[in-house]
GROMACS .gro file of C-alpha atoms in nm:
model
  149
    1MET     CA    1  -0.693  -1.048  -0.669
    2ALA     CA    2  -0.992  -1.111  -0.891
    3GLN     CA    3  -1.098  -0.751  -0.963
    4HIS     CA    4  -0.843  -0.483  -0.899
    5THR     CA    5  -0.743  -0.131  -0.989
    6GLU     CA    6  -0.393  -0.063  -1.117
    7SER     CA    7  -0.187   0.246  -1.199
    8ALA     CA    8   0.180   0.337  -1.231
    9VAL     CA    9   0.411   0.634  -1.183
   10VAL     CA   10   0.783   0.698  -1.234
   11ILE     CA   11   0.953   0.826  -0.921
   12GLU     CA   12   1.276   1.018  -0.972
   13ALA     CA   13   1.475   0.814  -0.721
   14PRO     CA   14   1.650   0.477  -0.709
   15ALA     CA   15   1.445   0.170  -0.618
   16GLU     CA   16   1.626   0.151  -0.283
   17ALA     CA   17   1.488   0.491  -0.179
   18VAL     CA   18   1.137   0.394  -0.291
   19LEU     CA   19   1.152   0.060  -0.108
   20ASP     CA   20   1.279   0.232   0.208
   21VAL     CA   21   0.968   0.453   0.217
   22ILE     CA   22   0.734   0.161   0.139
   23ALA     CA   23   0.896  -0.056   0.408
   24ASP     CA   24   0.871   0.213   0.679
   25LEU     CA   25   0.509   0.126   0.756
   26GLU     CA   26   0.503   0.301   1.091
   27SER     CA   27   0.568   0.638   0.923
   28TYR     CA   28   0.269   0.603   0.687
   29PRO     CA   29   0.039   0.818   0.907
   30THR     CA   30   0.268   1.116   0.841
   31TRP     CA   31   0.207   1.103   0.466
   32VAL     CA   32  -0.091   0.871   0.396
   33LYS     CA   33  -0.421   1.054   0.432
   34GLY     CA   34  -0.668   0.881   0.661
   35LEU     CA   35  -0.424   0.651   0.840
   36GLN     CA   36  -0.428   0.722   1.211
   37THR     CA   37  -0.173   0.463   1.327
   38VAL     CA   38   0.030   0.172   1.195
   39GLU     CA   39   0.184  -0.088   1.425
   40VAL     CA   40   0.416  -0.361   1.299
   41LEU     CA   41   0.301  -0.675   1.481
   42THR     CA   42   0.557  -0.927   1.353
   43GLU     CA   43   0.873  -0.914   1.144
   44ASP     CA   44   1.062  -1.165   0.935
   45GLU     CA   45   1.432  -1.091   0.879
   46GLY     CA   46   1.377  -0.718   0.932
   47TRP     CA   47   1.073  -0.691   0.704
   48ALA     CA   48   0.722  -0.636   0.839
   49ASP     CA   49   0.530  -0.962   0.823
   50GLU     CA   50   0.202  -0.843   0.978
   51ALA     CA   51   0.094  -0.488   1.059
   52ARG     CA   52  -0.215  -0.334   1.216
   53PHE     CA   53  -0.368  -0.022   1.061
   54LEU     CA   54  -0.623   0.218   1.206
   55LEU     CA   55  -0.797   0.396   0.919
   56ASP     CA   56  -1.037   0.689   0.931
   57ALA     CA   57  -1.092   0.797   0.571
   58GLY     CA   58  -1.437   0.947   0.603
   59VAL     CA   59  -1.670   0.683   0.459
   60ILE     CA   60  -1.429   0.399   0.536
   61LYS     CA   61  -1.324   0.351   0.897
   62ASP     CA   62  -1.154   0.032   1.008
   63ASP     CA   63  -0.903  -0.141   1.228
   64TYR     CA   64  -0.737  -0.407   1.014
   65VAL     CA   65  -0.431  -0.631   0.986
   66LEU     CA   66  -0.233  -0.696   0.668
   67ARG     CA   67   0.018  -0.975   0.598
   68TYR     CA   68   0.311  -0.873   0.377
   69THR     CA   69   0.527  -1.062   0.127
   70TRP     CA   70   0.858  -0.903   0.027
   71ASP     CA   71   0.970  -1.053  -0.305
   72VAL     CA   72   1.250  -0.803  -0.372
   73GLU     CA   73   1.597  -0.837  -0.520
   74GLU     CA   74   1.921  -0.698  -0.378
   75ASP     CA   75   1.879  -0.390  -0.598
   76SER     CA   76   1.540  -0.326  -0.429
   77THR     CA   77   1.336  -0.404  -0.739
   78GLY     CA   78   1.056  -0.658  -0.723
   79VAL     CA   79   0.716  -0.688  -0.562
   80VAL     CA   80   0.586  -0.596  -0.218
   81SER     CA   81   0.240  -0.746  -0.173
   82TRP     CA   82  -0.013  -0.766   0.107
   83GLU     CA   83  -0.335  -0.940   0.192
   84LEU     CA   84  -0.603  -0.875   0.448
   85VAL     CA   85  -0.580  -1.096   0.758
   86ARG     CA   86  -0.867  -0.950   0.959
   87ALA     CA   87  -1.080  -0.637   0.973
   88GLN     CA   88  -1.400  -0.497   1.111
   89ASN     CA   89  -1.549  -0.344   0.793
   90LEU     CA   90  -1.324  -0.457   0.508
   91THR     CA   91  -1.354  -0.799   0.346
   92ALA     CA   92  -1.062  -0.738   0.108
   93MET     CA   93  -0.761  -0.505   0.108
   94ASP     CA   94  -0.518  -0.694  -0.110
   95GLY     CA   95  -0.255  -0.522  -0.319
   96SER     CA   96   0.100  -0.481  -0.433
   97TYR     CA   97   0.371  -0.238  -0.531
   98THR     CA   98   0.594  -0.350  -0.819
   99LEU     CA   99   0.925  -0.163  -0.847
  100VAL     CA  100   1.118  -0.163  -1.177
  101ALA     CA  101   1.436   0.038  -1.232
  102GLU     CA  102   1.424   0.280  -1.525
  103PRO     CA  103   1.665   0.544  -1.650
  104GLY     CA  104   1.621   0.840  -1.416
  105GLY     CA  105   1.417   0.659  -1.155
  106THR     CA  106   1.186   0.376  -1.057
  107ARG     CA  107   0.855   0.277  -1.214
  108VAL     CA  108   0.610   0.187  -0.936
  109THR     CA  109   0.295  -0.002  -1.027
  110TYR     CA  110   0.028  -0.019  -0.758
  111ARG     CA  111  -0.249  -0.282  -0.768
  112LEU     CA  112  -0.535  -0.282  -0.521
  113ALA     CA  113  -0.856  -0.474  -0.456
  114VAL     CA  114  -1.082  -0.343  -0.180
  115ASP     CA  115  -1.419  -0.470  -0.065
  116LEU     CA  116  -1.642  -0.381   0.227
  117ARG     CA  117  -1.887  -0.578   0.439
  118MET     CA  118  -2.159  -0.331   0.349
  119PRO     CA  119  -2.294  -0.364  -0.005
  120LEU     CA  120  -2.134  -0.118  -0.246
  121PRO     CA  121  -2.213  -0.108  -0.618
  122GLY     CA  122  -1.920  -0.220  -0.832
  123MET     CA  123  -1.891   0.119  -1.002
  124LEU     CA  124  -1.857   0.299  -0.666
  125ARG     CA  125  -1.610   0.042  -0.535
  126ARG     CA  126  -1.391   0.081  -0.845
  127LYS     CA  127  -1.411   0.460  -0.820
  128ALA     CA  128  -1.299   0.441  -0.456
  129GLU     CA  129  -1.016   0.204  -0.553
  130ARG     CA  130  -0.902   0.439  -0.832
  131SER     CA  131  -0.900   0.730  -0.589
  132ILE     CA  132  -0.701   0.531  -0.331
  133VAL     CA  133  -0.448   0.411  -0.592
  134GLU     CA  134  -0.395   0.751  -0.753
  135THR     CA  135  -0.362   0.927  -0.416
  136ALA     CA  136  -0.125   0.659  -0.286
  137LEU     CA  137   0.104   0.690  -0.588
  138THR     CA  138   0.100   1.071  -0.579
  139ASP     CA  139   0.176   1.074  -0.206
  140LEU     CA  140   0.445   0.803  -0.237
  141LYS     CA  141   0.615   0.999  -0.516
  142ALA     CA  142   0.606   1.321  -0.310
  143GLN     CA  143   0.738   1.143   0.001
  144VAL     CA  144   1.025   0.966  -0.179
  145GLU     CA  145   1.129   1.262  -0.393
  146GLY     CA  146   1.104   1.496  -0.092
  147THR     CA  147   1.338   1.277   0.113
  148THR     CA  148   1.593   1.216  -0.164
  149ARG     CA  149   1.647   1.579  -0.271
   0.00000   0.00000   0.00000
């Protein structure tokens, strides 16, 4: 990812609980704003390999496919990354979650690079990325902590 936006949050739950929520792609529409549907297209040893997303987030609407890489340890720490395979309006949707165990929880760092077919000034693109990243981390934290309490 050449230009990306990155942020981190500590979630008060073990890495296993965080990874379980991240890996349950098909439940994303219940807690990720703008996602209409998610369909796992292929799996590799129980992990989603490719998934199709239908997004309607106001300005950005798309039907796209992501390819996932699950570089995680037995303790559920590590990196979950994805790259755009195909889309109608996006030209990039590449990112990652990095999970690191900490006392009292899991530090999750989210990196994201997004680009659209239509021209968008760099400042607006970065602002949109920041909004997506911050919202994703806030919603992930709420989802994980809500299911582990």
